[in-house]
Amino acid sequence: MRLALLSDLHFGRADPELVPPLLDALEAAAPDHIVIAGDFVQRARASQYDMARSFVDRLPAPWMAVPGNHDIPLFNLFARVFWPRRAYRQWIAEETEPMLVTEACVVAGLDTTHRYNRQGGKVDADQIARIAGVIRKHASERLVLIAAHHPFHQGEDIAKKLMQGAPKALEAWAEAGPHVILTGHLHRWLVEPFVSRKNRSATLQVHCGTGLSTRLRGEPNEFALLDMHDQAIEIRRMVAEDADTGFAEAGRWCFEVTKGNWALAD
């Protein structure tokens, strides 16, 4: 089974010339499903959501998504407090924590947006327990992937503060079984196992950069392809240096589950 991972499209600050190459690359890759890890828009305005809706309506495969911090209002404080996800639900999807179950994998969506934090996110105890239950139920039979906007671990060079509850989530999920976390937010690429305090590497983290935004932060526009085979996964980074060249493979990583932990495949 093949998944495509997109994140941080940021309509309202997206490069319109990259939209056709991205759609062409997705059609050529022929994923079974597409996962979008939040930040569809820049400022949660109807005009921006209209562009985002037009884009997802043109996707060449079924898709699921979670919201990002930019998908809730920033300047409309009343809306941010009382109905922060109303525009997202109106334009993108009613469900902010969707679930996809197939013979090859389970993808569990996680809404990490937080109305009282304009940039950071939050994962609470109920969400941690729910995802741990998903991992325990499915990890022995199929790959479990968690889709969220905010990363659960990041390097010391990242200025953005790690979201609230992330360390507790990583430890709880490592105990539950092997899984993959798909995130965005940082506009950076990263693929590596996370090692828990008990020296377990049951978490494979995949941070994907921005698909369309002009805020590149020194990285190219990109998306990811994930091919799953039993208890193994192959991850490809697809990058575009500019609209004329389009998206092309720029790296490949292969991991497999060995004794409950992720390790590089031979």
PDB file of C-alpha atoms in Angstrom:
ATOM      1  CA  MET A   1       0.000   0.000   0.000  1.00  0.00           C
ATOM      2  CA  ARG A   2       1.194   3.499  -0.785  1.00  0.00           C
ATOM      3  CA  LEU A   3       0.421   6.708   1.105  1.00  0.00           C
ATOM      4  CA  ALA A   4       1.348  10.254   0.154  1.00  0.00           C
ATOM      5  CA  LEU A   5       1.987  12.736   2.963  1.00  0.00           C
ATOM      6  CA  LEU A   6       1.411  16.458   2.445  1.00  0.00           C
ATOM      7  CA  SER A   7       1.702  19.229   5.000  1.00  0.00           C
ATOM      8  CA  ASP A   8       1.737  23.008   5.365  1.00  0.00           C
ATOM      9  CA  LEU A   9       0.112  23.974   2.081  1.00  0.00           C
ATOM     10  CA  HIS A  10      -0.587  27.476   3.447  1.00  0.00           C
ATOM     11  CA  PHE A  11      -3.019  28.743   0.820  1.00  0.00           C
ATOM     12  CA  GLY A  12      -2.838  32.492   1.120  1.00  0.00           C
ATOM     13  CA  ARG A  13       0.926  32.239   1.080  1.00  0.00           C
ATOM     14  CA  ALA A  14       1.316  29.369  -1.385  1.00  0.00           C
ATOM     15  CA  ASP A  15       3.142  29.430  -4.697  1.00  0.00           C
ATOM     16  CA  PRO A  16       0.337  29.021  -7.283  1.00  0.00           C
ATOM     17  CA  GLU A  17       2.810  27.872  -9.943  1.00  0.00           C
ATOM     18  CA  LEU A  18       3.615  24.791  -7.828  1.00  0.00           C
ATOM     19  CA  VAL A  19       0.020  23.563  -7.644  1.00  0.00           C
ATOM     20  CA  PRO A  20      -0.060  21.884 -11.097  1.00  0.00           C
ATOM     21  CA  PRO A  21       3.352  20.176 -10.621  1.00  0.00           C
ATOM     22  CA  LEU A  22       2.279  18.887  -7.202  1.00  0.00           C
ATOM     23  CA  LEU A  23      -0.977  17.488  -8.546  1.00  0.00           C
ATOM     24  CA  ASP A  24       0.875  15.949 -11.500  1.00  0.00           C
ATOM     25  CA  ALA A  25       3.440  14.329  -9.178  1.00  0.00           C
ATOM     26  CA  LEU A  26       0.706  12.886  -6.988  1.00  0.00           C
ATOM     27  CA  GLU A  27      -1.120  11.477  -9.995  1.00  0.00           C
ATOM     28  CA  ALA A  28       2.095   9.894 -11.276  1.00  0.00           C
ATOM     29  CA  ALA A  29       2.847   8.385  -7.861  1.00  0.00           C
ATOM     30  CA  ALA A  30      -0.639   6.836  -7.731  1.00  0.00           C
ATOM     31  CA  PRO A  31      -1.015   6.614  -3.922  1.00  0.00           C
ATOM     32  CA  ASP A  32      -3.866   4.600  -2.466  1.00  0.00           C
ATOM     33  CA  HIS A  33      -4.574   7.401   0.022  1.00  0.00           C
ATOM     34  CA  ILE A  34      -3.280  10.891   0.751  1.00  0.00           C
ATOM     35  CA  VAL A  35      -2.710  12.198   4.288  1.00  0.00           C
ATOM     36  CA  ILE A  36      -2.589  15.965   4.862  1.00  0.00           C
ATOM     37  CA  ALA A  37      -0.993  17.027   8.156  1.00  0.00           C
ATOM     38  CA  GLY A  38      -2.567  20.443   8.645  1.00  0.00           C
ATOM     39  CA  ASP A  39      -2.006  24.110   7.850  1.00  0.00           C
ATOM     40  CA  PHE A  40      -4.141  24.188   4.736  1.00  0.00           C
ATOM     41  CA  VAL A  41      -4.305  27.983   4.926  1.00  0.00           C
ATOM     42  CA  GLN A  42      -2.308  30.927   6.214  1.00  0.00           C
ATOM     43  CA  ARG A  43      -4.916  32.909   8.162  1.00  0.00           C
ATOM     44  CA  ALA A  44      -8.141  30.829   8.268  1.00  0.00           C
ATOM     45  CA  ARG A  45      -9.959  33.230   5.919  1.00  0.00           C
ATOM     46  CA  ALA A  46     -12.774  32.081   3.651  1.00  0.00           C
ATOM     47  CA  SER A  47     -10.912  33.190   0.519  1.00  0.00           C
ATOM     48  CA  GLN A  48      -7.935  31.038   1.501  1.00  0.00           C
ATOM     49  CA  TYR A  49     -10.093  28.067   2.445  1.00  0.00           C
ATOM     50  CA  ASP A  50     -11.800  28.358  -0.940  1.00  0.00           C
ATOM     51  CA  MET A  51      -8.413  27.829  -2.641  1.00  0.00           C
ATOM     52  CA  ALA A  52      -7.609  24.923  -0.303  1.00  0.00           C
ATOM     53  CA  ARG A  53     -10.961  23.289  -1.051  1.00  0.00           C
ATOM     54  CA  SER A  54     -10.377  23.623  -4.786  1.00  0.00           C
ATOM     55  CA  PHE A  55      -7.017  21.908  -4.348  1.00  0.00           C
ATOM     56  CA  VAL A  56      -8.263  18.909  -2.356  1.00  0.00           C
ATOM     57  CA  ASP A  57     -11.145  18.455  -4.793  1.00  0.00           C
ATOM     58  CA  ARG A  58      -8.519  17.888  -7.511  1.00  0.00           C
ATOM     59  CA  LEU A  59      -6.489  15.303  -5.597  1.00  0.00           C
ATOM     60  CA  PRO A  60      -6.104  12.019  -7.513  1.00  0.00           C
ATOM     61  CA  ALA A  61      -6.789   9.720  -4.541  1.00  0.00           C
ATOM     62  CA  PRO A  62      -8.972   9.542  -1.419  1.00  0.00           C
ATOM     63  CA  TRP A  63      -7.611  11.776   1.335  1.00  0.00           C
ATOM     64  CA  MET A  64      -7.816  12.369   5.051  1.00  0.00           C
ATOM     65  CA  ALA A  65      -6.580  15.340   7.043  1.00  0.00           C
ATOM     66  CA  VAL A  66      -6.024  16.939  10.441  1.00  0.00           C
ATOM     67  CA  PRO A  67      -6.003  20.685  11.154  1.00  0.00           C
ATOM     68  CA  GLY A  68      -2.943  22.797  11.917  1.00  0.00           C
ATOM     69  CA  ASN A  69      -2.495  25.909  14.011  1.00  0.00           C
ATOM     70  CA  HIS A  70      -2.891  28.173  10.954  1.00  0.00           C
ATOM     71  CA  ASP A  71      -6.263  26.567  10.219  1.00  0.00           C
ATOM     72  CA  ILE A  72      -7.904  28.254  13.224  1.00  0.00           C
ATOM     73  CA  PRO A  73      -8.488  32.037  13.395  1.00  0.00           C
ATOM     74  CA  LEU A  74      -5.672  34.226  14.682  1.00  0.00           C
ATOM     75  CA  PHE A  75      -7.047  37.777  14.662  1.00  0.00           C
ATOM     76  CA  ASN A  76     -10.740  36.971  15.188  1.00  0.00           C
ATOM     77  CA  LEU A  77     -10.368  36.256  18.894  1.00  0.00           C
ATOM     78  CA  PHE A  78     -14.079  35.592  19.466  1.00  0.00           C
ATOM     79  CA  ALA A  79     -14.131  32.881  16.810  1.00  0.00           C
ATOM     80  CA  ARG A  80     -10.807  31.483  18.022  1.00  0.00           C
ATOM     81  CA  VAL A  81     -12.139  30.994  21.546  1.00  0.00           C
ATOM     82  CA  PHE A  82     -15.688  29.827  20.882  1.00  0.00           C
ATOM     83  CA  TRP A  83     -15.532  27.974  17.535  1.00  0.00           C
ATOM     84  CA  PRO A  84     -11.901  27.670  16.459  1.00  0.00           C
ATOM     85  CA  ARG A  85     -12.456  24.779  14.026  1.00  0.00           C
ATOM     86  CA  ARG A  86     -15.711  25.959  12.427  1.00  0.00           C
ATOM     87  CA  ALA A  87     -14.119  27.199   9.189  1.00  0.00           C
ATOM     88  CA  TYR A  88     -11.973  24.069   8.900  1.00  0.00           C
ATOM     89  CA  ARG A  89     -15.046  21.875   9.326  1.00  0.00           C
ATOM     90  CA  GLN A  90     -17.031  23.936   6.839  1.00  0.00           C
ATOM     91  CA  TRP A  91     -14.399  23.953   4.090  1.00  0.00           C
ATOM     92  CA  ILE A  92     -12.178  20.893   4.630  1.00  0.00           C
ATOM     93  CA  ALA A  93     -13.667  18.118   6.789  1.00  0.00           C
ATOM     94  CA  GLU A  94     -16.160  17.786   9.614  1.00  0.00           C
ATOM     95  CA  GLU A  95     -14.009  15.205  11.403  1.00  0.00           C
ATOM     96  CA  THR A  96     -10.760  16.577  12.865  1.00  0.00           C
ATOM     97  CA  GLU A  97      -9.503  13.196  14.089  1.00  0.00           C
ATOM     98  CA  PRO A  98     -10.331  10.772  11.264  1.00  0.00           C
ATOM     99  CA  MET A  99      -9.387   7.114  11.164  1.00  0.00           C
ATOM    100  CA  LEU A 100      -8.421   5.019   8.177  1.00  0.00           C
ATOM    101  CA  VAL A 101      -8.276   1.223   8.545  1.00  0.00           C
ATOM    102  CA  THR A 102      -7.025  -0.987   5.709  1.00  0.00           C
ATOM    103  CA  GLU A 103      -5.498  -4.452   5.470  1.00  0.00           C
ATOM    104  CA  ALA A 104      -2.020  -2.912   5.323  1.00  0.00           C
ATOM    105  CA  CYS A 105      -2.224  -0.111   7.874  1.00  0.00           C
ATOM    106  CA  VAL A 106      -4.194   2.046  10.276  1.00  0.00           C
ATOM    107  CA  VAL A 107      -3.885   5.826  10.088  1.00  0.00           C
ATOM    108  CA  ALA A 108      -5.179   7.592  13.197  1.00  0.00           C
ATOM    109  CA  GLY A 109      -5.698  11.330  12.939  1.00  0.00           C
ATOM    110  CA  LEU A 110      -4.885  13.504  15.936  1.00  0.00           C
ATOM    111  CA  ASP A 111      -6.015  17.122  16.340  1.00  0.00           C
ATOM    112  CA  THR A 112      -3.187  18.935  18.153  1.00  0.00           C
ATOM    113  CA  THR A 113      -4.454  22.495  17.657  1.00  0.00           C
ATOM    114  CA  HIS A 114      -4.962  24.620  20.763  1.00  0.00           C
ATOM    115  CA  ARG A 115      -7.173  27.700  20.832  1.00  0.00           C
ATOM    116  CA  TYR A 116      -5.070  29.420  23.510  1.00  0.00           C
ATOM    117  CA  ASN A 117      -1.712  28.911  21.815  1.00  0.00           C
ATOM    118  CA  ARG A 118      -1.346  30.620  18.450  1.00  0.00           C
ATOM    119  CA  GLN A 119       1.628  28.519  17.301  1.00  0.00           C
ATOM    120  CA  GLY A 120       2.106  25.561  19.613  1.00  0.00           C
ATOM    121  CA  GLY A 121      -0.092  22.552  20.081  1.00  0.00           C
ATOM    122  CA  LYS A 122      -1.340  20.199  22.753  1.00  0.00           C
ATOM    123  CA  VAL A 123      -2.009  16.495  23.139  1.00  0.00           C
ATOM    124  CA  ASP A 124      -4.072  15.603  26.210  1.00  0.00           C
ATOM    125  CA  ALA A 125      -4.399  12.491  28.352  1.00  0.00           C
ATOM    126  CA  ASP A 126      -7.548  11.246  26.586  1.00  0.00           C
ATOM    127  CA  GLN A 127      -5.882  11.533  23.171  1.00  0.00           C
ATOM    128  CA  ILE A 128      -2.762   9.750  24.425  1.00  0.00           C
ATOM    129  CA  ALA A 129      -4.860   6.910  25.830  1.00  0.00           C
ATOM    130  CA  ARG A 130      -6.950   6.612  22.665  1.00  0.00           C
ATOM    131  CA  ILE A 131      -3.925   6.358  20.379  1.00  0.00           C
ATOM    132  CA  ALA A 132      -2.228   3.892  22.732  1.00  0.00           C
ATOM    133  CA  GLY A 133      -5.334   1.724  22.435  1.00  0.00           C
ATOM    134  CA  VAL A 134      -5.179   1.890  18.641  1.00  0.00           C
ATOM    135  CA  ILE A 135      -1.531   0.811  18.690  1.00  0.00           C
ATOM    136  CA  ARG A 136      -2.194  -2.100  21.053  1.00  0.00           C
ATOM    137  CA  LYS A 137      -5.163  -3.282  18.988  1.00  0.00           C
ATOM    138  CA  HIS A 138      -3.555  -3.151  15.558  1.00  0.00           C
ATOM    139  CA  ALA A 139       0.256  -3.125  15.741  1.00  0.00           C
ATOM    140  CA  SER A 140       0.633  -6.913  15.664  1.00  0.00           C
ATOM    141  CA  GLU A 141      -1.396  -7.198  12.438  1.00  0.00           C
ATOM    142  CA  ARG A 142      -0.649  -4.027  10.432  1.00  0.00           C
ATOM    143  CA  LEU A 143       1.356  -0.854  10.541  1.00  0.00           C
ATOM    144  CA  VAL A 144      -0.043   1.918  12.739  1.00  0.00           C
ATOM    145  CA  LEU A 145       0.510   5.512  11.633  1.00  0.00           C
ATOM    146  CA  ILE A 146      -0.458   8.619  13.609  1.00  0.00           C
ATOM    147  CA  ALA A 147      -1.133  11.793  11.628  1.00  0.00           C
ATOM    148  CA  ALA A 148      -0.800  15.111  13.478  1.00  0.00           C
ATOM    149  CA  HIS A 149       0.298  18.617  12.632  1.00  0.00           C
ATOM    150  CA  HIS A 150       2.716  19.322  15.482  1.00  0.00           C
ATOM    151  CA  PRO A 151       5.843  17.177  15.955  1.00  0.00           C
ATOM    152  CA  PHE A 152       6.299  15.141  19.122  1.00  0.00           C
ATOM    153  CA  HIS A 153      10.079  15.489  19.163  1.00  0.00           C
ATOM    154  CA  GLN A 154      12.431  17.996  17.570  1.00  0.00           C
ATOM    155  CA  GLY A 155      16.076  19.017  17.595  1.00  0.00           C
ATOM    156  CA  GLU A 156      17.586  21.556  19.941  1.00  0.00           C
ATOM    157  CA  ASP A 157      18.117  23.956  17.030  1.00  0.00           C
ATOM    158  CA  ILE A 158      14.363  24.400  16.568  1.00  0.00           C
ATOM    159  CA  ALA A 159      13.181  27.710  18.005  1.00  0.00           C
ATOM    160  CA  LYS A 160       9.539  26.644  18.230  1.00  0.00           C
ATOM    161  CA  LYS A 161       8.536  25.224  21.580  1.00  0.00           C
ATOM    162  CA  LEU A 162       7.667  21.521  21.702  1.00  0.00           C
ATOM    163  CA  MET A 163       3.954  21.002  22.123  1.00  0.00           C
ATOM    164  CA  GLN A 164       2.413  20.324  25.513  1.00  0.00           C
ATOM    165  CA  GLY A 165       2.032  16.629  26.359  1.00  0.00           C
ATOM    166  CA  ALA A 166       4.392  15.361  23.644  1.00  0.00           C
ATOM    167  CA  PRO A 167       6.940  13.611  25.932  1.00  0.00           C
ATOM    168  CA  LYS A 168       4.173  11.746  27.786  1.00  0.00           C
ATOM    169  CA  ALA A 169       2.660  10.659  24.483  1.00  0.00           C
ATOM    170  CA  LEU A 170       5.945   9.301  23.153  1.00  0.00           C
ATOM    171  CA  GLU A 171       6.612   7.254  26.271  1.00  0.00           C
ATOM    172  CA  ALA A 172       3.075   5.844  26.422  1.00  0.00           C
ATOM    173  CA  TRP A 173       3.022   4.935  22.745  1.00  0.00           C
ATOM    174  CA  ALA A 174       6.470   3.331  22.872  1.00  0.00           C
ATOM    175  CA  GLU A 175       5.121   0.992  25.536  1.00  0.00           C
ATOM    176  CA  ALA A 176       2.058   0.201  23.405  1.00  0.00           C
ATOM    177  CA  GLY A 177       3.973  -1.031  20.366  1.00  0.00           C
ATOM    178  CA  PRO A 178       5.684   0.007  17.116  1.00  0.00           C
ATOM    179  CA  HIS A 179       4.157   2.877  15.148  1.00  0.00           C
ATOM    180  CA  VAL A 180       4.921   5.761  12.791  1.00  0.00           C
ATOM    181  CA  ILE A 181       4.174   9.438  13.503  1.00  0.00           C
ATOM    182  CA  LEU A 182       3.521  11.697  10.497  1.00  0.00           C
ATOM    183  CA  THR A 183       3.805  15.434  11.178  1.00  0.00           C
ATOM    184  CA  GLY A 184       4.567  18.817   9.634  1.00  0.00           C
ATOM    185  CA  HIS A 185       4.670  22.327  11.177  1.00  0.00           C
ATOM    186  CA  LEU A 186       8.437  22.859  11.120  1.00  0.00           C
ATOM    187  CA  HIS A 187       8.815  23.158   7.327  1.00  0.00           C
ATOM    188  CA  ARG A 188      11.713  20.718   7.647  1.00  0.00           C
ATOM    189  CA  TRP A 189      12.371  17.134   6.630  1.00  0.00           C
ATOM    190  CA  LEU A 190      13.302  14.508   9.201  1.00  0.00           C
ATOM    191  CA  VAL A 191      13.063  10.724   9.203  1.00  0.00           C
ATOM    192  CA  GLU A 192      14.416   8.828  12.221  1.00  0.00           C
ATOM    193  CA  PRO A 193      13.358   6.521  15.058  1.00  0.00           C
ATOM    194  CA  PHE A 194      12.806   8.133  18.429  1.00  0.00           C
ATOM    195  CA  VAL A 195      14.538   6.340  21.322  1.00  0.00           C
ATOM    196  CA  SER A 196      12.474   6.307  24.523  1.00  0.00           C
ATOM    197  CA  ARG A 197      13.789   6.487  28.063  1.00  0.00           C
ATOM    198  CA  LYS A 198      13.648   2.690  28.210  1.00  0.00           C
ATOM    199  CA  ASN A 199      15.905   2.524  25.144  1.00  0.00           C
ATOM    200  CA  ARG A 200      13.071   1.477  22.876  1.00  0.00           C
ATOM    201  CA  SER A 201      12.792   2.734  19.303  1.00  0.00           C
ATOM    202  CA  ALA A 202       9.155   1.843  18.714  1.00  0.00           C
ATOM    203  CA  THR A 203       8.418   5.286  17.251  1.00  0.00           C
ATOM    204  CA  LEU A 204       9.453   6.116  13.695  1.00  0.00           C
ATOM    205  CA  GLN A 205       8.970   9.839  13.119  1.00  0.00           C
ATOM    206  CA  VAL A 206       8.480  11.409   9.701  1.00  0.00           C
ATOM    207  CA  HIS A 207       8.464  15.227   9.604  1.00  0.00           C
ATOM    208  CA  CYS A 208       7.475  16.542   6.175  1.00  0.00           C
ATOM    209  CA  GLY A 209       8.161  20.085   4.995  1.00  0.00           C
ATOM    210  CA  THR A 210       5.830  22.437   3.182  1.00  0.00           C
ATOM    211  CA  GLY A 211       4.161  21.336  -0.009  1.00  0.00           C
ATOM    212  CA  LEU A 212       3.402  24.767  -1.456  1.00  0.00           C
ATOM    213  CA  SER A 213       4.324  27.597   0.919  1.00  0.00           C
ATOM    214  CA  THR A 214       6.791  30.327  -0.016  1.00  0.00           C
ATOM    215  CA  ARG A 215       8.088  30.258   3.581  1.00  0.00           C
ATOM    216  CA  LEU A 216      10.740  27.638   2.894  1.00  0.00           C
ATOM    217  CA  ARG A 217      13.154  28.221   5.803  1.00  0.00           C
ATOM    218  CA  GLY A 218      16.077  27.009   3.727  1.00  0.00           C
ATOM    219  CA  GLU A 219      14.364  23.805   2.578  1.00  0.00           C
ATOM    220  CA  PRO A 220      12.654  22.969  -0.743  1.00  0.00           C
ATOM    221  CA  ASN A 221       8.953  22.388  -1.234  1.00  0.00           C
ATOM    222  CA  GLU A 222       8.259  18.696  -0.761  1.00  0.00           C
ATOM    223  CA  PHE A 223       5.952  15.821   0.010  1.00  0.00           C
ATOM    224  CA  ALA A 224       6.539  12.209   1.059  1.00  0.00           C
ATOM    225  CA  LEU A 225       5.634   8.818  -0.358  1.00  0.00           C
ATOM    226  CA  LEU A 226       5.319   5.886   2.024  1.00  0.00           C
ATOM    227  CA  ASP A 227       5.202   2.301   0.736  1.00  0.00           C
ATOM    228  CA  MET A 228       4.203  -0.302   3.311  1.00  0.00           C
ATOM    229  CA  HIS A 229       4.999  -4.003   3.160  1.00  0.00           C
ATOM    230  CA  ASP A 230       3.941  -6.054   6.194  1.00  0.00           C
ATOM    231  CA  GLN A 231       6.119  -4.712   9.044  1.00  0.00           C
ATOM    232  CA  ALA A 232       8.344  -2.587   6.827  1.00  0.00           C
ATOM    233  CA  ILE A 233       8.085   0.876   5.329  1.00  0.00           C
ATOM    234  CA  GLU A 234       9.923   2.693   2.551  1.00  0.00           C
ATOM    235  CA  ILE A 235       9.854   6.498   2.711  1.00  0.00           C
ATOM    236  CA  ARG A 236      10.705   8.691  -0.267  1.00  0.00           C
ATOM    237  CA  ARG A 237      11.259  12.434  -0.192  1.00  0.00           C
ATOM    238  CA  MET A 238       9.858  14.207  -3.241  1.00  0.00           C
ATOM    239  CA  VAL A 239      11.157  17.754  -3.676  1.00  0.00           C
ATOM    240  CA  ALA A 240      10.695  20.622  -6.133  1.00  0.00           C
ATOM    241  CA  GLU A 241      13.463  23.160  -6.589  1.00  0.00           C
ATOM    242  CA  ASP A 242      11.104  25.193  -8.772  1.00  0.00           C
ATOM    243  CA  ALA A 243       7.845  24.866 -10.686  1.00  0.00           C
ATOM    244  CA  ASP A 244       9.551  24.173 -14.018  1.00  0.00           C
ATOM    245  CA  THR A 245      11.424  21.085 -12.829  1.00  0.00           C
ATOM    246  CA  GLY A 246       8.538  19.773 -10.735  1.00  0.00           C
ATOM    247  CA  PHE A 247       8.820  17.198  -7.956  1.00  0.00           C
ATOM    248  CA  ALA A 248      11.469  14.484  -8.072  1.00  0.00           C
ATOM    249  CA  GLU A 249      12.850  11.931  -5.637  1.00  0.00           C
ATOM    250  CA  ALA A 250      15.592  13.323  -3.400  1.00  0.00           C
ATOM    251  CA  GLY A 251      16.111  10.540  -0.876  1.00  0.00           C
ATOM    252  CA  ARG A 252      14.896   7.149   0.263  1.00  0.00           C
ATOM    253  CA  TRP A 253      14.768   5.500   3.698  1.00  0.00           C
ATOM    254  CA  CYS A 254      13.767   1.903   4.491  1.00  0.00           C
ATOM    255  CA  PHE A 255      12.881   0.676   7.978  1.00  0.00           C
ATOM    256  CA  GLU A 256      11.464  -2.544   9.388  1.00  0.00           C
ATOM    257  CA  VAL A 257      10.100  -3.650  12.738  1.00  0.00           C
ATOM    258  CA  THR A 258      12.520  -5.972  14.521  1.00  0.00           C
ATOM    259  CA  LYS A 259      11.524  -7.273  17.967  1.00  0.00           C
ATOM    260  CA  GLY A 260       9.092  -4.408  18.420  1.00  0.00           C
ATOM    261  CA  ASN A 261      11.527  -1.668  17.408  1.00  0.00           C
ATOM    262  CA  TRP A 262      12.240   0.206  14.181  1.00  0.00           C
ATOM    263  CA  ALA A 263      15.606  -0.458  12.525  1.00  0.00           C
ATOM    264  CA  LEU A 264      17.135   0.379   9.167  1.00  0.00           C
ATOM    265  CA  ALA A 265      16.376  -2.348   6.663  1.00  0.00           C
ATOM    266  CA  ASP A 266      19.182  -4.033   4.745  1.00  0.00           C
TER     267      ASP A 266
END
